[in-house]
Amino acid sequence: MRTTVYGFALVLFGFFAACSIETDDDDNGTDATGGVTPGTSGASNSGGTTGGTRDPNDEGGAAGHAAVAGGSGTAPGAAGAAGEAGAPGEAGAPGAGGASGGPDGEPLGLSWPIDCLPGDTCGGIGYPDTDEDGVAHDCGDPGYFGHQGTDIGIPFEAQVAGTAVRAAADGVVLFAFDGKYDQCPDADEPDCQEPPTYEPGGTTGNTVCTPVGPYCGTGEEGCFWCFAGGNVIVIRHEGVPGVFATRYDHLKKGSVLVQPGDAVSRGQKIAEAASAGNSTGPHLHFEVWGTGFYELADPWVGACGPNTGPSLWAYDPPWSG
């Protein structure tokens, strides 16, 4: 017997969704897919709940459930030390099972999505914890418990000068939002505050929401997502092994160069990095969805992560390409 659950909502550090979904009796739509509090250990948050409640520091996503995509919290230390990016080799061998779409002759895999080098022009890196065990792929600390993406910090001066954010693989833009204030946190700025409600098409506070559409699972109807990254882009990648979509948060106001339906190429500039939405400093929150909407994947390979190989990055380390 199947039960229809209507209108449940999720709030993630980066997303929110509500939908009508048929579920088995033992899957009643009340489990949570995350929740987020800003600034938990200097990373961007993007969790959500599917109609239930959960530790607000979590930000996961349950397969098959619509969710609300939240925002990203703190920047991972724009002035971080060179070692924070992890030792070479953590990203896995070049071309191993990653995303397609690079120029001819380049290895398969996701490209580094921002114009900065860790330990040099980037600050620290906040690694994912998509399996919510409190440990990053390299057995060190993640950006924070349950971190759903990779946070790449930049100095404020680099935000002002303009630091390009680039498509990590060929694809088509699903969602693109711009116009939010981009120097959060600011207690007096409405665009830095959490919205009172989450509604399809909503743009209140630090959060932007999609309309209701075929955004459940791998494309089923009846869901909408809300992203607390303020200015946000989501790109769908077809035919990319291990990657359904990538998400880019906290973008600079007025910098978004794409709109839904645009085809983009790997390495193409799509925006610039800043601190819009649920963020405590300039950084890019880069998130990988593996098999469907908000079904998270860790692009980094390591003994302590959910991804023990192959890597989803094209190069080792990913910024060396």
PDB file of N, CA and C in Angstrom, residues 31-127:
ATOM      1  N   ASP A  31      11.010  12.023   7.825  1.00  0.00           N
ATOM      2  CA  ASP A  31      12.420  12.039   8.176  1.00  0.00           C
ATOM      3  C   ASP A  31      13.030  13.345   7.697  1.00  0.00           C
ATOM      4  N   ALA A  32      14.128  13.750   8.329  1.00  0.00           N
ATOM      5  CA  ALA A  32      14.729  15.035   7.988  1.00  0.00           C
ATOM      6  C   ALA A  32      15.887  14.847   7.042  1.00  0.00           C
ATOM      7  N   THR A  33      16.096  15.854   6.193  1.00  0.00           N
ATOM      8  CA  THR A  33      17.277  15.827   5.340  1.00  0.00           C
ATOM      9  C   THR A  33      18.231  16.930   5.712  1.00  0.00           C
ATOM     10  N   GLY A  34      18.159  17.397   6.883  1.00  0.00           N
ATOM     11  CA  GLY A  34      19.153  18.351   7.324  1.00  0.00           C
ATOM     12  C   GLY A  34      18.533  19.624   7.841  1.00  0.00           C
ATOM     13  N   GLY A  35      19.364  20.450   8.365  1.00  0.00           N
ATOM     14  CA  GLY A  35      18.977  21.761   8.837  1.00  0.00           C
ATOM     15  C   GLY A  35      20.268  22.513   9.012  1.00  0.00           C
ATOM     16  N   VAL A  36      20.216  23.818   9.100  1.00  0.00           N
ATOM     17  CA  VAL A  36      21.481  24.519   9.122  1.00  0.00           C
ATOM     18  C   VAL A  36      21.506  25.680  10.063  1.00  0.00           C
ATOM     19  N   THR A  37      22.590  25.852  10.704  1.00  0.00           N
ATOM     20  CA  THR A  37      22.831  27.076  11.444  1.00  0.00           C
ATOM     21  C   THR A  37      24.030  27.743  10.827  1.00  0.00           C
ATOM     22  N   PRO A  38      23.969  29.057  10.612  1.00  0.00           N
ATOM     23  CA  PRO A  38      25.070  29.728   9.943  1.00  0.00           C
ATOM     24  C   PRO A  38      26.334  29.707  10.769  1.00  0.00           C
ATOM     25  N   GLY A  39      27.438  29.581  10.087  1.00  0.00           N
ATOM     26  CA  GLY A  39      28.717  29.772  10.727  1.00  0.00           C
ATOM     27  C   GLY A  39      29.230  28.599  11.513  1.00  0.00           C
ATOM     28  N   THR A  40      28.700  27.399  11.324  1.00  0.00           N
ATOM     29  CA  THR A  40      29.180  26.272  12.095  1.00  0.00           C
ATOM     30  C   THR A  40      30.543  25.822  11.611  1.00  0.00           C
ATOM     31  N   SER A  41      31.572  26.331  12.030  1.00  0.00           N
ATOM     32  CA  SER A  41      32.935  25.927  11.698  1.00  0.00           C
ATOM     33  C   SER A  41      33.439  26.441  10.375  1.00  0.00           C
ATOM     34  N   GLY A  42      32.971  27.565   9.968  1.00  0.00           N
ATOM     35  CA  GLY A  42      33.551  28.254   8.829  1.00  0.00           C
ATOM     36  C   GLY A  42      33.283  27.612   7.517  1.00  0.00           C
ATOM     37  N   ALA A  43      32.119  27.072   7.287  1.00  0.00           N
ATOM     38  CA  ALA A  43      31.820  26.480   5.996  1.00  0.00           C
ATOM     39  C   ALA A  43      30.440  26.891   5.588  1.00  0.00           C
ATOM     40  N   SER A  44      30.095  26.592   4.341  1.00  0.00           N
ATOM     41  CA  SER A  44      28.763  26.955   3.913  1.00  0.00           C
ATOM     42  C   SER A  44      27.809  25.822   4.191  1.00  0.00           C
ATOM     43  N   ASN A  45      26.611  26.178   4.617  1.00  0.00           N
ATOM     44  CA  ASN A  45      25.632  25.162   4.965  1.00  0.00           C
ATOM     45  C   ASN A  45      24.602  25.028   3.873  1.00  0.00           C
ATOM     46  N   SER A  46      24.053  23.844   3.716  1.00  0.00           N
ATOM     47  CA  SER A  46      23.029  23.675   2.701  1.00  0.00           C
ATOM     48  C   SER A  46      22.167  22.486   2.979  1.00  0.00           C
ATOM     49  N   GLY A  47      21.679  22.358   4.163  1.00  0.00           N
ATOM     50  CA  GLY A  47      20.884  21.204   4.497  1.00  0.00           C
ATOM     51  C   GLY A  47      19.417  21.472   4.373  1.00  0.00           C
ATOM     52  N   GLY A  48      18.581  20.548   4.836  1.00  0.00           N
ATOM     53  CA  GLY A  48      17.159  20.743   4.745  1.00  0.00           C
ATOM     54  C   GLY A  48      16.418  19.638   5.444  1.00  0.00           C
ATOM     55  N   THR A  49      15.117  19.783   5.588  1.00  0.00           N
ATOM     56  CA  THR A  49      14.319  18.744   6.195  1.00  0.00           C
ATOM     57  C   THR A  49      13.170  18.379   5.283  1.00  0.00           C
ATOM     58  N   THR A  50      12.762  17.139   5.321  1.00  0.00           N
ATOM     59  CA  THR A  50      11.644  16.714   4.490  1.00  0.00           C
ATOM     60  C   THR A  50      10.405  16.542   5.343  1.00  0.00           C
ATOM     61  N   GLY A  51      10.050  17.532   6.067  1.00  0.00           N
ATOM     62  CA  GLY A  51       8.804  17.493   6.792  1.00  0.00           C
ATOM     63  C   GLY A  51       8.952  17.100   8.231  1.00  0.00           C
ATOM     64  N   GLY A  52      10.143  16.788   8.672  1.00  0.00           N
ATOM     65  CA  GLY A  52      10.355  16.442  10.060  1.00  0.00           C
ATOM     66  C   GLY A  52      11.321  17.403  10.694  1.00  0.00           C
ATOM     67  N   THR A  53      11.931  16.969  11.770  1.00  0.00           N
ATOM     68  CA  THR A  53      12.906  17.816  12.439  1.00  0.00           C
ATOM     69  C   THR A  53      14.206  17.060  12.576  1.00  0.00           C
ATOM     70  N   ARG A  54      15.265  17.820  12.759  1.00  0.00           N
ATOM     71  CA  ARG A  54      16.575  17.208  12.870  1.00  0.00           C
ATOM     72  C   ARG A  54      17.528  18.178  13.527  1.00  0.00           C
ATOM     73  N   ASP A  55      18.660  17.685  13.955  1.00  0.00           N
ATOM     74  CA  ASP A  55      19.684  18.549  14.510  1.00  0.00           C
ATOM     75  C   ASP A  55      19.939  19.701  13.552  1.00  0.00           C
ATOM     76  N   PRO A  56      19.813  20.953  13.995  1.00  0.00           N
ATOM     77  CA  PRO A  56      19.956  22.085  13.078  1.00  0.00           C
ATOM     78  C   PRO A  56      21.349  22.244  12.520  1.00  0.00           C
ATOM     79  N   ASN A  57      22.309  21.499  13.011  1.00  0.00           N
ATOM     80  CA  ASN A  57      23.651  21.576  12.443  1.00  0.00           C
ATOM     81  C   ASN A  57      23.843  20.608  11.289  1.00  0.00           C
ATOM     82  N   ASP A  58      22.862  19.763  11.042  1.00  0.00           N
ATOM     83  CA  ASP A  58      22.962  18.803   9.952  1.00  0.00           C
ATOM     84  C   ASP A  58      22.519  19.449   8.651  1.00  0.00           C
ATOM     85  N   GLU A  59      22.981  18.913   7.519  1.00  0.00           N
ATOM     86  CA  GLU A  59      22.507  19.425   6.241  1.00  0.00           C
ATOM     87  C   GLU A  59      22.522  18.378   5.177  1.00  0.00           C
ATOM     88  N   GLY A  60      21.933  17.268   5.450  1.00  0.00           N
ATOM     89  CA  GLY A  60      21.910  16.207   4.468  1.00  0.00           C
ATOM     90  C   GLY A  60      20.701  16.297   3.577  1.00  0.00           C
ATOM     91  N   GLY A  61      20.531  15.313   2.720  1.00  0.00           N
ATOM     92  CA  GLY A  61      19.364  15.248   1.866  1.00  0.00           C
ATOM     93  C   GLY A  61      18.974  13.804   1.669  1.00  0.00           C
ATOM     94  N   ALA A  62      17.714  13.488   1.920  1.00  0.00           N
ATOM     95  CA  ALA A  62      17.277  12.111   1.788  1.00  0.00           C
ATOM     96  C   ALA A  62      16.819  11.842   0.374  1.00  0.00           C
ATOM     97  N   ALA A  63      17.327  10.798  -0.226  1.00  0.00           N
ATOM     98  CA  ALA A  63      16.961  10.467  -1.604  1.00  0.00           C
ATOM     99  C   ALA A  63      15.465  10.274  -1.704  1.00  0.00           C
ATOM    100  N   GLY A  64      14.888  10.806  -2.752  1.00  0.00           N
ATOM    101  CA  GLY A  64      13.473  10.614  -3.004  1.00  0.00           C
ATOM    102  C   GLY A  64      12.573  11.615  -2.330  1.00  0.00           C
ATOM    103  N   HIS A  65      13.139  12.504  -1.522  1.00  0.00           N
ATOM    104  CA  HIS A  65      12.319  13.494  -0.843  1.00  0.00           C
ATOM    105  C   HIS A  65      12.670  14.881  -1.321  1.00  0.00           C
ATOM    106  N   ALA A  66      11.674  15.710  -1.462  1.00  0.00           N
ATOM    107  CA  ALA A  66      11.936  17.094  -1.795  1.00  0.00           C
ATOM    108  C   ALA A  66      12.533  17.753  -0.588  1.00  0.00           C
ATOM    109  N   ALA A  67      13.329  18.766  -0.800  1.00  0.00           N
ATOM    110  CA  ALA A  67      13.938  19.410   0.337  1.00  0.00           C
ATOM    111  C   ALA A  67      14.094  20.878   0.083  1.00  0.00           C
ATOM    112  N   VAL A  68      14.359  21.605   1.149  1.00  0.00           N
ATOM    113  CA  VAL A  68      14.614  23.012   1.016  1.00  0.00           C
ATOM    114  C   VAL A  68      16.101  23.227   1.053  1.00  0.00           C
ATOM    115  N   ALA A  69      16.618  23.814   0.044  1.00  0.00           N
ATOM    116  CA  ALA A  69      18.047  24.017   0.008  1.00  0.00           C
ATOM    117  C   ALA A  69      18.396  25.254   0.751  1.00  0.00           C
ATOM    118  N   GLY A  70      19.166  25.134   1.746  1.00  0.00           N
ATOM    119  CA  GLY A  70      19.508  26.260   2.586  1.00  0.00           C
ATOM    120  C   GLY A  70      20.638  27.063   2.024  1.00  0.00           C
ATOM    121  N   GLY A  71      21.331  27.729   2.871  1.00  0.00           N
ATOM    122  CA  GLY A  71      22.423  28.575   2.430  1.00  0.00           C
ATOM    123  C   GLY A  71      23.729  28.033   2.894  1.00  0.00           C
ATOM    124  N   SER A  72      24.771  28.799   2.815  1.00  0.00           N
ATOM    125  CA  SER A  72      26.066  28.377   3.285  1.00  0.00           C
ATOM    126  C   SER A  72      26.521  29.301   4.359  1.00  0.00           C
ATOM    127  N   GLY A  73      27.057  28.788   5.388  1.00  0.00           N
ATOM    128  CA  GLY A  73      27.386  29.567   6.567  1.00  0.00           C
ATOM    129  C   GLY A  73      28.641  30.354   6.461  1.00  0.00           C
ATOM    130  N   THR A  74      29.655  29.957   7.169  1.00  0.00           N
ATOM    131  CA  THR A  74      30.839  30.785   7.276  1.00  0.00           C
ATOM    132  C   THR A  74      31.871  30.498   6.223  1.00  0.00           C
ATOM    133  N   ALA A  75      32.609  31.505   5.897  1.00  0.00           N
ATOM    134  CA  ALA A  75      33.740  31.302   5.004  1.00  0.00           C
ATOM    135  C   ALA A  75      34.820  30.551   5.750  1.00  0.00           C
ATOM    136  N   PRO A  76      35.536  29.638   5.080  1.00  0.00           N
ATOM    137  CA  PRO A  76      36.511  28.800   5.761  1.00  0.00           C
ATOM    138  C   PRO A  76      37.859  29.462   5.961  1.00  0.00           C
ATOM    139  N   GLY A  77      37.890  30.730   6.276  1.00  0.00           N
ATOM    140  CA  GLY A  77      39.162  31.353   6.608  1.00  0.00           C
ATOM    141  C   GLY A  77      39.876  31.870   5.383  1.00  0.00           C
ATOM    142  N   ALA A  78      39.561  33.073   4.963  1.00  0.00           N
ATOM    143  CA  ALA A  78      40.145  33.604   3.742  1.00  0.00           C
ATOM    144  C   ALA A  78      41.652  33.702   3.816  1.00  0.00           C
ATOM    145  N   ALA A  79      42.184  33.752   5.026  1.00  0.00           N
ATOM    146  CA  ALA A  79      43.631  33.869   5.155  1.00  0.00           C
ATOM    147  C   ALA A  79      44.251  32.575   5.637  1.00  0.00           C
ATOM    148  N   GLY A  80      43.596  31.474   5.346  1.00  0.00           N
ATOM    149  CA  GLY A  80      44.039  30.181   5.868  1.00  0.00           C
ATOM    150  C   GLY A  80      45.424  29.782   5.406  1.00  0.00           C
ATOM    151  N   ALA A  81      46.029  28.883   6.150  1.00  0.00           N
ATOM    152  CA  ALA A  81      47.377  28.430   5.833  1.00  0.00           C
ATOM    153  C   ALA A  81      47.382  27.521   4.616  1.00  0.00           C
ATOM    154  N   ALA A  82      48.550  27.425   4.014  1.00  0.00           N
ATOM    155  CA  ALA A  82      48.661  26.665   2.770  1.00  0.00           C
ATOM    156  C   ALA A  82      48.291  25.214   2.949  1.00  0.00           C
ATOM    157  N   GLY A  83      48.490  24.653   4.111  1.00  0.00           N
ATOM    158  CA  GLY A  83      48.238  23.224   4.289  1.00  0.00           C
ATOM    159  C   GLY A  83      46.784  22.853   4.364  1.00  0.00           C
ATOM    160  N   GLU A  84      45.889  23.829   4.484  1.00  0.00           N
ATOM    161  CA  GLU A  84      44.497  23.504   4.708  1.00  0.00           C
ATOM    162  C   GLU A  84      43.845  22.807   3.538  1.00  0.00           C
ATOM    163  N   ALA A  85      44.408  22.948   2.383  1.00  0.00           N
ATOM    164  CA  ALA A  85      43.783  22.335   1.217  1.00  0.00           C
ATOM    165  C   ALA A  85      43.998  20.847   1.165  1.00  0.00           C
ATOM    166  N   GLY A  86      44.869  20.320   1.991  1.00  0.00           N
ATOM    167  CA  GLY A  86      45.123  18.892   1.976  1.00  0.00           C
ATOM    168  C   GLY A  86      46.315  18.548   1.120  1.00  0.00           C
ATOM    169  N   ALA A  87      46.910  17.445   1.422  1.00  0.00           N
ATOM    170  CA  ALA A  87      48.097  17.027   0.687  1.00  0.00           C
ATOM    171  C   ALA A  87      47.753  16.590  -0.724  1.00  0.00           C
ATOM    172  N   PRO A  88      48.672  16.802  -1.686  1.00  0.00           N
ATOM    173  CA  PRO A  88      48.428  16.330  -3.045  1.00  0.00           C
ATOM    174  C   PRO A  88      48.116  14.841  -3.051  1.00  0.00           C
ATOM    175  N   GLY A  89      47.228  14.463  -3.906  1.00  0.00           N
ATOM    176  CA  GLY A  89      46.871  13.052  -4.006  1.00  0.00           C
ATOM    177  C   GLY A  89      45.515  12.761  -3.425  1.00  0.00           C
ATOM    178  N   GLU A  90      44.996  13.691  -2.564  1.00  0.00           N
ATOM    179  CA  GLU A  90      43.721  13.427  -1.948  1.00  0.00           C
ATOM    180  C   GLU A  90      42.582  13.419  -2.952  1.00  0.00           C
ATOM    181  N   ALA A  91      42.769  14.115  -4.044  1.00  0.00           N
ATOM    182  CA  ALA A  91      41.682  14.209  -5.007  1.00  0.00           C
ATOM    183  C   ALA A  91      41.609  13.012  -5.930  1.00  0.00           C
ATOM    184  N   GLY A  92      42.579  12.140  -5.906  1.00  0.00           N
ATOM    185  CA  GLY A  92      42.536  10.969  -6.761  1.00  0.00           C
ATOM    186  C   GLY A  92      43.238  11.200  -8.079  1.00  0.00           C
ATOM    187  N   ALA A  93      43.402  10.162  -8.813  1.00  0.00           N
ATOM    188  CA  ALA A  93      44.139  10.227 -10.069  1.00  0.00           C
ATOM    189  C   ALA A  93      43.379  11.012 -11.125  1.00  0.00           C
ATOM    190  N   PRO A  94      44.079  11.738 -11.982  1.00  0.00           N
ATOM    191  CA  PRO A  94      43.413  12.496 -13.034  1.00  0.00           C
ATOM    192  C   PRO A  94      42.549  11.605 -13.909  1.00  0.00           C
ATOM    193  N   GLY A  95      41.383  12.118 -14.211  1.00  0.00           N
ATOM    194  CA  GLY A  95      40.513  11.438 -15.163  1.00  0.00           C
ATOM    195  C   GLY A  95      39.774  10.240 -14.628  1.00  0.00           C
ATOM    196  N   ALA A  96      39.908   9.962 -13.338  1.00  0.00           N
ATOM    197  CA  ALA A  96      39.294   8.756 -12.814  1.00  0.00           C
ATOM    198  C   ALA A  96      37.807   8.949 -12.604  1.00  0.00           C
ATOM    199  N   GLY A  97      37.028   8.472 -13.531  1.00  0.00           N
ATOM    200  CA  GLY A  97      35.584   8.389 -13.368  1.00  0.00           C
ATOM    201  C   GLY A  97      34.875   9.693 -13.095  1.00  0.00           C
ATOM    202  N   GLY A  98      35.397  10.808 -13.478  1.00  0.00           N
ATOM    203  CA  GLY A  98      34.778  12.060 -13.129  1.00  0.00           C
ATOM    204  C   GLY A  98      33.805  12.544 -14.180  1.00  0.00           C
ATOM    205  N   ALA A  99      33.593  13.861 -14.157  1.00  0.00           N
ATOM    206  CA  ALA A  99      32.643  14.453 -15.083  1.00  0.00           C
ATOM    207  C   ALA A  99      33.270  14.646 -16.443  1.00  0.00           C
ATOM    208  N   SER A 100      32.418  14.626 -17.454  1.00  0.00           N
ATOM    209  CA  SER A 100      32.906  14.838 -18.799  1.00  0.00           C
ATOM    210  C   SER A 100      32.746  16.293 -19.182  1.00  0.00           C
ATOM    211  N   GLY A 101      33.134  16.626 -20.374  1.00  0.00           N
ATOM    212  CA  GLY A 101      32.841  17.951 -20.869  1.00  0.00           C
ATOM    213  C   GLY A 101      34.017  18.872 -20.981  1.00  0.00           C
ATOM    214  N   GLY A 102      35.228  18.418 -20.701  1.00  0.00           N
ATOM    215  CA  GLY A 102      36.382  19.268 -20.873  1.00  0.00           C
ATOM    216  C   GLY A 102      36.780  19.350 -22.336  1.00  0.00           C
ATOM    217  N   PRO A 103      37.622  20.327 -22.662  1.00  0.00           N
ATOM    218  CA  PRO A 103      38.111  20.432 -24.037  1.00  0.00           C
ATOM    219  C   PRO A 103      38.812  19.158 -24.473  1.00  0.00           C
ATOM    220  N   ASP A 104      38.909  18.965 -25.778  1.00  0.00           N
ATOM    221  CA  ASP A 104      39.560  17.770 -26.308  1.00  0.00           C
ATOM    222  C   ASP A 104      40.961  17.637 -25.734  1.00  0.00           C
ATOM    223  N   GLY A 105      41.316  16.427 -25.364  1.00  0.00           N
ATOM    224  CA  GLY A 105      42.645  16.158 -24.853  1.00  0.00           C
ATOM    225  C   GLY A 105      42.782  16.327 -23.359  1.00  0.00           C
ATOM    226  N   GLU A 106      41.797  16.927 -22.689  1.00  0.00           N
ATOM    227  CA  GLU A 106      41.865  17.077 -21.239  1.00  0.00           C
ATOM    228  C   GLU A 106      41.223  15.870 -20.562  1.00  0.00           C
ATOM    229  N   PRO A 107      41.688  15.536 -19.355  1.00  0.00           N
ATOM    230  CA  PRO A 107      41.119  14.383 -18.654  1.00  0.00           C
ATOM    231  C   PRO A 107      39.685  14.625 -18.227  1.00  0.00           C
ATOM    232  N   LEU A 108      38.951  13.536 -18.068  1.00  0.00           N
ATOM    233  CA  LEU A 108      37.594  13.638 -17.553  1.00  0.00           C
ATOM    234  C   LEU A 108      37.641  14.047 -16.098  1.00  0.00           C
ATOM    235  N   GLY A 109      36.580  14.681 -15.646  1.00  0.00           N
ATOM    236  CA  GLY A 109      36.492  15.060 -14.250  1.00  0.00           C
ATOM    237  C   GLY A 109      36.031  16.488 -14.081  1.00  0.00           C
ATOM    238  N   LEU A 110      35.675  16.843 -12.875  1.00  0.00           N
ATOM    239  CA  LEU A 110      35.259  18.198 -12.556  1.00  0.00           C
ATOM    240  C   LEU A 110      36.468  19.115 -12.483  1.00  0.00           C
ATOM    241  N   SER A 111      36.344  20.281 -13.076  1.00  0.00           N
ATOM    242  CA  SER A 111      37.394  21.286 -12.999  1.00  0.00           C
ATOM    243  C   SER A 111      37.263  22.086 -11.705  1.00  0.00           C
ATOM    244  N   TRP A 112      38.372  22.665 -11.259  1.00  0.00           N
ATOM    245  CA  TRP A 112      38.359  23.548 -10.092  1.00  0.00           C
ATOM    246  C   TRP A 112      37.454  24.732 -10.418  1.00  0.00           C
ATOM    247  N   PRO A 113      36.460  25.046  -9.553  1.00  0.00           N
ATOM    248  CA  PRO A 113      35.403  25.980  -9.953  1.00  0.00           C
ATOM    249  C   PRO A 113      35.656  27.453  -9.640  1.00  0.00           C
ATOM    250  N   ILE A 114      36.864  27.810  -9.258  1.00  0.00           N
ATOM    251  CA  ILE A 114      37.123  29.194  -8.870  1.00  0.00           C
ATOM    252  C   ILE A 114      38.557  29.564  -9.217  1.00  0.00           C
ATOM    253  N   ASP A 115      38.768  30.809  -9.586  1.00  0.00           N
ATOM    254  CA  ASP A 115      40.090  31.280  -9.988  1.00  0.00           C
ATOM    255  C   ASP A 115      40.940  31.664  -8.770  1.00  0.00           C
ATOM    256  N   CYS A 116      41.351  30.672  -8.008  1.00  0.00           N
ATOM    257  CA  CYS A 116      42.300  30.919  -6.931  1.00  0.00           C
ATOM    258  C   CYS A 116      43.010  29.614  -6.605  1.00  0.00           C
ATOM    259  N   LEU A 117      44.189  29.739  -5.998  1.00  0.00           N
ATOM    260  CA  LEU A 117      45.009  28.585  -5.639  1.00  0.00           C
ATOM    261  C   LEU A 117      45.079  28.459  -4.126  1.00  0.00           C
ATOM    262  N   PRO A 118      44.689  27.320  -3.569  1.00  0.00           N
ATOM    263  CA  PRO A 118      44.749  27.135  -2.117  1.00  0.00           C
ATOM    264  C   PRO A 118      46.156  27.390  -1.576  1.00  0.00           C
ATOM    265  N   GLY A 119      46.203  28.103  -0.452  1.00  0.00           N
ATOM    266  CA  GLY A 119      47.477  28.431   0.156  1.00  0.00           C
ATOM    267  C   GLY A 119      48.161  29.616  -0.480  1.00  0.00           C
ATOM    268  N   ASP A 120      47.549  30.160  -1.530  1.00  0.00           N
ATOM    269  CA  ASP A 120      48.124  31.307  -2.223  1.00  0.00           C
ATOM    270  C   ASP A 120      47.049  32.376  -2.340  1.00  0.00           C
ATOM    271  N   THR A 121      46.253  32.327  -3.384  1.00  0.00           N
ATOM    272  CA  THR A 121      45.186  33.301  -3.568  1.00  0.00           C
ATOM    273  C   THR A 121      43.857  32.840  -2.979  1.00  0.00           C
ATOM    274  N   CYS A 122      43.715  31.559  -2.657  1.00  0.00           N
ATOM    275  CA  CYS A 122      42.587  31.077  -1.862  1.00  0.00           C
ATOM    276  C   CYS A 122      42.992  31.097  -0.397  1.00  0.00           C
ATOM    277  N   GLY A 123      42.008  31.127   0.465  1.00  0.00           N
ATOM    278  CA  GLY A 123      42.260  30.903   1.874  1.00  0.00           C
ATOM    279  C   GLY A 123      42.118  29.424   2.181  1.00  0.00           C
ATOM    280  N   GLY A 124      41.418  29.109   3.246  1.00  0.00           N
ATOM    281  CA  GLY A 124      41.249  27.715   3.631  1.00  0.00           C
ATOM    282  C   GLY A 124      40.188  27.017   2.805  1.00  0.00           C
ATOM    283  N   ILE A 125      40.152  25.682   2.941  1.00  0.00           N
ATOM    284  CA  ILE A 125      39.124  24.858   2.296  1.00  0.00           C
ATOM    285  C   ILE A 125      38.345  24.135   3.388  1.00  0.00           C
ATOM    286  N   GLY A 126      37.033  24.237   3.333  1.00  0.00           N
ATOM    287  CA  GLY A 126      36.167  23.474   4.222  1.00  0.00           C
ATOM    288  C   GLY A 126      35.642  22.273   3.458  1.00  0.00           C
ATOM    289  N   TYR A 127      36.097  21.079   3.845  1.00  0.00           N
ATOM    290  CA  TYR A 127      35.751  19.865   3.095  1.00  0.00           C
ATOM    291  C   TYR A 127      34.341  19.353   3.442  1.00  0.00           C
TER     292      TYR A 127
END
